[in-house]
Amino acid sequence: MSKYDYLIVGAGLFGSVFAREAKERGKSCLVIEKRNHTGGNIYCEDIEGIHVHKYGPHIFHTDIQKVWEYVGRFVKFNHFIYSPVANYKGELYNLPFNMNTFNKMWGVVTPEEAKAKIAEQIKQEGITEPKNLEEQAISLVGRDIYEKLIKGYTQKQWGRECKDLPAFIIKRLPVRFIYDNNYFNHPYQGIPIGGYNVLIDKLLEGTEVLTDTDYLSDKGKWDAMAERVIYTGPIDAYFGYSKGHLAYRSLRFETEVLDMENFQGCAGMNYTDRETPWTRITEHKHFEFGTQEKTVISKEYSIEWSPGQEPYYPVNDEKNQQLYEVYKEMALQEEKVFFGGRLAEYKYYDMDKVIAAALELAGKNLG
Ligand code: FAD
Ligand code: UDP
């Protein structure tokens, strides 16, 4: 007889939601986490009384009513709306692409004028069926915006030319013909009051958690402790990379405490030119309308990933997707182990979708 019903590997959002659901259904769980803290990539570090998003800026947004109600059980959200500003060589433009952007770029005032300007630029390019990110971007917003706000940023972010990137990456950014700088289209948005750690702590309340504990370094021992395993780490690592490494894009953050109250006047500023080495600067206090005397900023650099580095963005190109499918087949043979979350499913997953997926797995598994 095993000691626990479930061993949960990884104390990120997926593992924490599953742990909560299991506990509520009377199951015994042990959560083990490799890092020295819980929360996975939504973890915040407290610096100068400011919640610093250690693994990159996180804004909760969703259109899934059930998920919004679910998180609302554990934490209240503030009224933060993400409205990043693009900085192109000192010229500032509102994001996402909307009437404020078009007005600044071309002086157009009405939606009709903006649409005509974009139509004229598309016509000059002669693109009918966009085949890559460059063509897709130009067909959505025209060449001027592509050159100033998309080209340099995207090349820095992905380390590849826009012509060599799939069109879908740019499609998730809204293009609006109204004056509206809200980066997301979802009806629900905000930052947990008190920071993301409050949400994670509430989800894990009453569950045994061991940090600084790597499952794979003693897999046999941990497997023997539970009837079932929920694994949220990288799928290729689980199988000892036996079929090869799945590729990622990685990030590096340079975080500084500044002896001033307000550095850039917004939470996110994207540097869209090619020359500035960082992609964006996050000023963390603005997520929570902070009034602290000092401020904390993080310059974000996008870097090529190599084994051993922190995996951030899966590179879902054909080659890697095929490799993932091989591992997925292998995962299906593991009878007592269930794979979930952004690393185990090799998927770009927003937080709300991760919660929905964890609730679904819990529903199937726990009844
Ligand atoms: P993780 O948070 O990665 O958790 C997995 C955990 O498993 C980690 O803590 C890891 O240490 C642990 N682990 C791995 N291997 C082992 C092992 N062998 N033993 C023990 N533990 C192990 N989403 C949004 O909705 N809004 C945003 O604004 C947003 N911004 C983002 C910005 C960036 C830069 C990135 C990269 C992602 C962003 N996301 C955002 C996505 C969000 O981070 C994810 O949806 C979420 O964190 C995924 O949770 P998870 O539990 O699947 O994975
Ligand atoms: N993008 C851009 N300029 C910007 C912001 C985004 O060109 O100022 C492009 C870039 O290619 C990026 C994509 O739009 O990869 C999606 O943007 P999003 O903010 O969703 O990127 P994330 O950081 O969440 O991957």
XYZ file of C-alpha atoms and ligand atoms in Angstrom:
445
model
C 0.000 0.000 0.000
C 1.449 3.391 -1.005
C 1.556 6.195 1.500
C -0.188 8.761 -0.740
C -2.944 8.614 -3.333
C -1.105 11.158 -5.500
C 2.451 12.317 -5.940
C 2.407 15.677 -7.718
C 5.655 16.648 -9.411
C 5.951 20.434 -9.730
C 4.320 23.120 -7.559
C 3.401 25.396 -10.472
C -0.165 26.372 -11.270
C -1.072 23.009 -12.807
C 0.253 20.964 -9.887
C -1.220 23.323 -7.291
C -4.720 23.292 -8.814
C -4.657 19.510 -9.067
C -3.458 19.258 -5.453
C -6.320 21.451 -4.292
C -8.912 19.431 -6.181
C -7.513 16.144 -4.888
C -7.480 17.389 -1.319
C -11.066 18.609 -1.572
C -12.069 15.130 -2.683
C -10.389 13.562 0.347
C -7.290 12.254 -1.427
C -3.871 12.358 0.193
C -1.187 14.162 -1.824
C 2.491 14.943 -1.687
C 3.813 17.760 -3.884
C 7.514 17.813 -4.708
C 9.198 20.788 -6.332
C 12.708 21.076 -7.715
C 13.039 24.813 -7.107
C 13.373 26.398 -3.672
C 9.894 27.888 -3.900
C 6.381 27.011 -5.019
C 4.398 28.721 -7.786
C 6.461 27.687 -10.805
C 6.737 30.564 -13.251
C 4.119 32.749 -11.590
C 6.186 33.029 -8.408
C 6.890 36.569 -7.184
C 9.855 37.650 -5.138
C 9.423 40.434 -2.589
C 11.946 43.227 -3.199
C 11.504 46.595 -1.457
C 7.900 45.629 -0.706
C 7.217 45.125 -4.432
C 6.073 41.799 -5.887
C 8.662 41.130 -8.564
C 7.548 38.701 -11.288
C 10.737 36.650 -11.229
C 10.035 34.627 -14.376
C 8.558 37.402 -16.509
C 5.497 39.672 -16.330
C 2.241 37.799 -15.702
C -1.207 39.266 -16.245
C -4.192 37.097 -15.506
C -6.847 37.314 -18.220
C -9.551 34.925 -19.277
C -12.826 34.446 -21.071
C -13.565 31.213 -19.247
C -16.239 32.058 -16.692
C -15.613 28.860 -14.718
C -11.909 29.632 -14.337
C -12.561 33.232 -13.276
C -14.979 32.026 -10.610
C -12.545 29.329 -9.540
C -9.617 31.703 -8.905
C -12.045 34.129 -7.250
C -12.609 31.540 -4.528
C -9.007 31.922 -3.394
C -8.013 35.506 -4.088
C -9.466 38.855 -5.113
C -8.160 40.539 -8.254
C -7.351 44.232 -8.715
C -8.500 46.285 -11.728
C -5.149 46.279 -13.564
C -5.426 46.382 -17.363
C -2.276 45.674 -19.349
C -1.515 48.544 -21.759
C 2.120 48.268 -22.744
C 3.839 51.037 -24.675
C 6.126 50.427 -27.652
C 9.324 52.459 -27.714
C 10.867 52.741 -31.174
C 14.058 54.797 -30.889
C 12.352 57.187 -28.474
C 9.055 57.405 -30.405
C 6.243 55.998 -28.264
C 3.235 54.085 -29.598
C 0.316 52.447 -27.843
C -0.207 48.701 -28.038
C -1.946 46.563 -29.101
C -2.405 48.016 -32.583
C -5.417 50.315 -32.288
C -6.610 53.782 -33.275
C -4.117 55.426 -30.873
C -1.273 53.614 -32.685
C -2.608 54.473 -36.140
C -3.150 58.119 -35.174
C 0.438 58.454 -33.913
C 1.877 56.623 -36.930
C -0.030 58.363 -39.734
C -2.068 61.200 -38.202
C -5.306 59.465 -39.220
C -8.279 60.225 -36.976
C -11.173 58.027 -38.093
C -11.319 54.233 -38.390
C -12.147 54.661 -42.057
C -8.944 56.617 -42.649
C -6.904 54.013 -40.755
C -8.411 51.135 -42.741
C -7.773 52.967 -46.012
C -4.122 53.548 -45.049
C -3.601 49.883 -44.204
C -5.421 48.737 -47.365
C -3.198 50.993 -49.477
C -0.028 49.494 -47.906
C -1.241 45.920 -48.344
C -2.034 46.602 -51.989
C 1.495 47.851 -52.605
C 2.882 44.582 -51.223
C 0.676 42.345 -53.351
C 0.235 39.722 -50.601
C -2.762 37.449 -51.055
C -2.080 34.417 -48.882
C 0.369 35.261 -46.007
C 3.012 32.528 -45.804
C 5.078 33.715 -42.858
C 5.060 36.179 -39.962
C 6.316 39.080 -42.076
C 3.570 38.695 -44.671
C 0.972 38.095 -41.986
C 1.985 41.234 -40.074
C 1.997 43.410 -43.188
C -1.434 42.091 -44.188
C -2.821 42.968 -40.773
C -1.346 46.434 -40.160
C 0.720 47.508 -43.164
C 4.442 48.005 -43.697
C 5.022 51.109 -41.497
C 3.843 49.391 -38.343
C 5.616 46.209 -39.324
C 8.941 48.044 -39.748
C 8.744 50.087 -36.535
C 6.825 47.954 -34.080
C 7.070 44.336 -35.186
C 10.180 43.497 -37.178
C 12.932 44.311 -34.652
C 10.999 43.076 -31.614
C 10.080 39.776 -33.207
C 13.608 39.145 -34.462
C 14.968 39.782 -30.972
C 12.291 37.680 -29.325
C 12.663 34.636 -31.538
C 16.259 34.975 -32.769
C 15.042 34.417 -36.313
C 14.015 36.562 -39.281
C 10.278 37.284 -39.535
C 10.269 35.554 -42.916
C 11.361 32.338 -41.183
C 8.661 32.389 -38.505
C 5.129 30.981 -38.660
C 2.308 33.467 -39.242
C 0.258 32.358 -36.227
C 2.614 33.985 -33.650
C 1.410 37.468 -34.562
C -2.249 36.507 -34.833
C -2.738 36.470 -31.096
C -2.236 40.252 -30.897
C -5.487 42.176 -31.320
C -5.867 44.779 -34.094
C -8.630 47.244 -33.258
C -10.242 50.135 -35.009
C -11.280 51.787 -31.764
C -9.273 53.894 -29.298
C -8.571 51.118 -26.787
C -5.143 50.224 -25.360
C -6.211 47.079 -23.498
C -3.725 44.415 -24.628
C -6.239 41.608 -24.187
C -9.727 40.993 -25.540
C -10.858 38.865 -22.608
C -13.681 40.094 -20.358
C -11.842 39.252 -17.108
C -8.423 40.617 -16.232
C -6.360 41.622 -13.201
C -3.529 40.839 -10.804
C -4.217 38.927 -7.574
C -4.342 41.354 -4.655
C -1.255 40.551 -2.578
C 0.455 38.946 -5.594
C 0.407 35.529 -7.238
C 1.984 33.800 -4.224
C -1.279 34.323 -2.336
C -3.125 32.287 -4.956
C -0.563 29.477 -4.877
C -0.414 29.424 -1.070
C -4.200 29.137 -0.893
C -4.267 26.336 -3.455
C -1.610 24.391 -1.546
C -3.017 25.102 1.928
C -3.093 21.884 3.939
C -1.071 19.889 1.373
C 2.367 18.540 2.155
C 4.994 20.203 -0.091
C 8.705 19.477 -0.366
C 10.777 22.100 -2.195
C 14.385 21.600 -3.378
C 13.335 18.082 -4.328
C 13.997 16.689 -7.787
C 11.721 13.814 -8.765
C 13.946 12.502 -11.536
C 17.049 12.146 -9.404
C 15.307 9.413 -7.366
C 12.280 8.508 -9.453
C 11.889 4.952 -8.143
C 11.723 6.084 -4.542
C 9.089 8.744 -5.244
C 7.001 6.484 -7.491
C 6.798 3.903 -4.727
C 5.239 6.461 -2.407
C 2.000 7.033 -4.317
C -0.697 5.193 -6.244
C -0.573 7.756 -9.033
C 1.757 10.478 -10.254
C 0.887 13.845 -11.796
C 3.993 14.979 -13.653
C 4.295 18.665 -14.695
C 8.015 18.780 -15.588
C 9.482 18.602 -19.114
C 8.268 15.517 -20.968
C 11.640 14.845 -22.637
C 13.414 14.961 -19.248
C 10.994 12.322 -17.916
C 12.208 9.912 -20.598
C 15.880 10.806 -20.077
C 15.909 12.693 -23.432
C 16.085 9.270 -25.058
C 14.637 10.573 -28.339
C 16.438 13.935 -28.191
C 15.876 17.361 -26.643
C 12.797 19.463 -27.321
C 13.867 23.023 -28.161
C 12.846 26.138 -26.244
C 13.484 29.858 -26.332
C 14.955 31.093 -23.085
C 14.984 34.442 -21.280
C 17.392 36.328 -19.086
C 16.312 39.066 -16.690
C 18.437 41.900 -15.322
C 16.606 43.169 -12.287
C 17.565 46.473 -10.657
C 16.306 48.427 -7.671
C 16.165 52.114 -8.557
C 16.191 54.881 -6.032
C 13.229 56.670 -7.584
C 9.504 56.350 -7.286
C 8.552 55.889 -10.916
C 10.896 54.902 -13.739
C 8.791 54.523 -16.890
C 5.202 55.263 -15.894
C 3.789 51.911 -16.996
C 4.199 48.209 -16.217
C 5.479 47.207 -19.634
C 7.545 49.020 -22.246
C 8.535 47.104 -25.390
C 11.712 48.197 -27.172
C 10.808 47.470 -30.750
C 14.006 48.535 -32.528
C 16.618 45.922 -33.420
C 19.555 47.710 -31.741
C 18.357 47.890 -28.100
C 19.483 44.512 -26.750
C 16.535 43.880 -24.440
C 13.019 43.224 -25.695
C 11.155 44.942 -22.896
C 11.372 46.511 -19.451
C 8.897 45.599 -16.746
C 8.352 47.985 -13.830
C 6.725 45.655 -11.351
C 5.077 48.094 -8.918
C 2.648 49.312 -11.593
C 0.878 45.919 -11.655
C -0.423 46.727 -8.198
C -0.515 50.545 -8.312
C 2.421 50.588 -5.860
C 3.380 53.742 -3.986
C 6.701 52.532 -2.537
C 9.606 55.003 -2.406
C 11.780 52.860 -4.657
C 11.034 50.945 -7.802
C 12.186 47.638 -9.284
C 12.647 47.102 -13.015
C 13.584 44.020 -15.044
C 15.191 44.225 -18.444
C 14.223 41.133 -20.408
C 16.584 39.552 -22.930
C 15.526 36.752 -25.204
C 18.249 34.140 -25.579
C 18.873 30.945 -27.471
C 18.128 27.949 -25.272
C 20.562 25.125 -24.724
C 20.112 22.057 -22.489
C 20.405 23.013 -18.834
C 18.946 26.505 -19.293
C 15.488 27.484 -18.050
C 12.925 26.466 -20.719
C 10.461 29.336 -21.312
C 8.782 29.293 -24.712
C 8.359 25.980 -26.564
C 9.491 26.224 -30.186
C 6.453 24.572 -31.712
C 7.880 24.161 -35.185
C 7.291 21.013 -37.193
C 10.452 19.226 -36.133
C 9.901 19.769 -32.411
C 6.197 19.077 -32.631
C 6.937 15.712 -34.234
C 9.422 14.884 -31.506
C 6.831 15.847 -28.908
C 4.319 13.460 -30.514
C 6.840 10.635 -30.061
C 7.209 11.421 -26.366
C 3.440 11.788 -26.024
C 2.973 8.247 -27.343
C 5.510 7.023 -24.809
C 3.720 8.946 -22.053
C 0.459 7.162 -22.843
C 2.156 3.852 -21.965
C 2.984 5.064 -18.450
C -0.014 3.689 -16.651
C 0.142 5.398 -13.300
C 1.580 8.712 -14.523
C -0.430 11.640 -15.941
C 1.326 14.455 -17.786
C 0.034 18.042 -17.570
C 1.026 21.713 -17.836
C 3.201 23.753 -20.143
C 6.348 21.601 -19.882
C 4.791 18.146 -19.903
C 2.483 19.062 -22.816
C 5.135 21.193 -24.589
C 2.610 23.904 -25.164
C 2.380 27.692 -24.928
C -0.263 27.793 -22.251
C -1.718 30.900 -20.603
C -2.540 30.611 -16.914
C -6.291 30.335 -17.407
C -5.869 27.460 -19.854
C -3.524 25.697 -17.442
C -6.134 25.962 -14.703
C -8.851 24.689 -17.051
C -6.653 21.744 -18.063
C -5.810 20.860 -14.448
C -9.502 21.000 -13.502
C -10.321 18.743 -16.422
C -7.700 16.182 -15.479
C -8.896 16.332 -11.880
C -12.480 15.798 -13.036
C -11.526 12.720 -15.056
C -9.162 11.269 -12.492
C -10.904 12.052 -9.257
C -14.499 11.733 -10.332
P 5.390 25.799 -14.316
O 4.915 27.059 -13.749
O 6.577 25.775 -15.152
O 5.467 24.692 -13.184
C 6.126 23.462 -13.334
C 6.949 23.212 -12.084
O 7.509 21.891 -12.143
C 8.126 24.181 -11.942
O 8.054 24.845 -10.715
C 9.350 23.273 -12.033
O 10.415 23.697 -11.229
C 8.783 21.946 -11.552
N 9.560 20.779 -11.987
C 10.006 20.519 -13.237
N 10.697 19.362 -13.246
C 10.688 18.878 -11.983
C 11.258 17.740 -11.355
N 11.982 16.858 -12.044
N 11.058 17.563 -10.027
C 10.337 18.456 -9.315
N 9.787 19.571 -9.855
C 9.964 19.778 -11.164
N 0.229 33.381 -18.820
C -0.795 34.248 -18.669
O -1.946 33.816 -18.508
N -0.579 35.609 -18.664
C 0.658 36.153 -18.829
O 0.827 37.378 -18.820
C 1.765 35.249 -18.994
N 2.997 35.753 -19.153
C 4.029 34.864 -19.352
C 5.307 35.420 -19.521
C 6.374 34.573 -19.731
C 7.752 35.170 -19.919
C 6.174 33.161 -19.795
C 7.318 32.236 -20.070
C 4.908 32.623 -19.588
C 3.825 33.467 -19.366
N 2.537 32.963 -19.131
C 1.494 33.841 -18.981
C 2.278 31.509 -19.028
C 2.343 30.989 -17.572
O 3.637 31.207 -17.043
C 2.000 29.487 -17.554
O 0.721 29.291 -18.066
C 2.041 28.809 -16.162
O 3.042 29.293 -15.329
C 2.214 27.311 -16.371
O 2.099 26.579 -15.160
P 2.626 25.082 -15.093
O 2.293 24.566 -13.748
O 2.173 24.334 -16.286
O 4.213 25.191 -15.291
N 5.010 41.598 -31.073
C 5.648 42.607 -31.744
N 5.826 43.803 -31.141
C 5.392 44.049 -29.886
C 4.716 43.021 -29.191
C 4.552 41.806 -29.814
O 6.075 42.420 -32.873
O 5.605 45.168 -29.372
C 4.865 40.303 -31.759
C 6.022 39.337 -31.469
O 6.252 38.595 -32.643
C 5.450 38.442 -30.402
C 3.984 38.341 -30.839
O 3.681 39.649 -31.338
O 6.081 37.181 -30.391
C 3.022 37.971 -29.736
O 3.092 38.943 -28.724
P 2.793 38.611 -27.229
O 2.860 39.843 -26.426
O 1.581 37.758 -27.179
O 4.090 37.760 -26.903
P 4.467 36.853 -25.668
O 5.573 37.599 -24.991
O 3.263 36.663 -24.810
O 4.921 35.636 -26.375
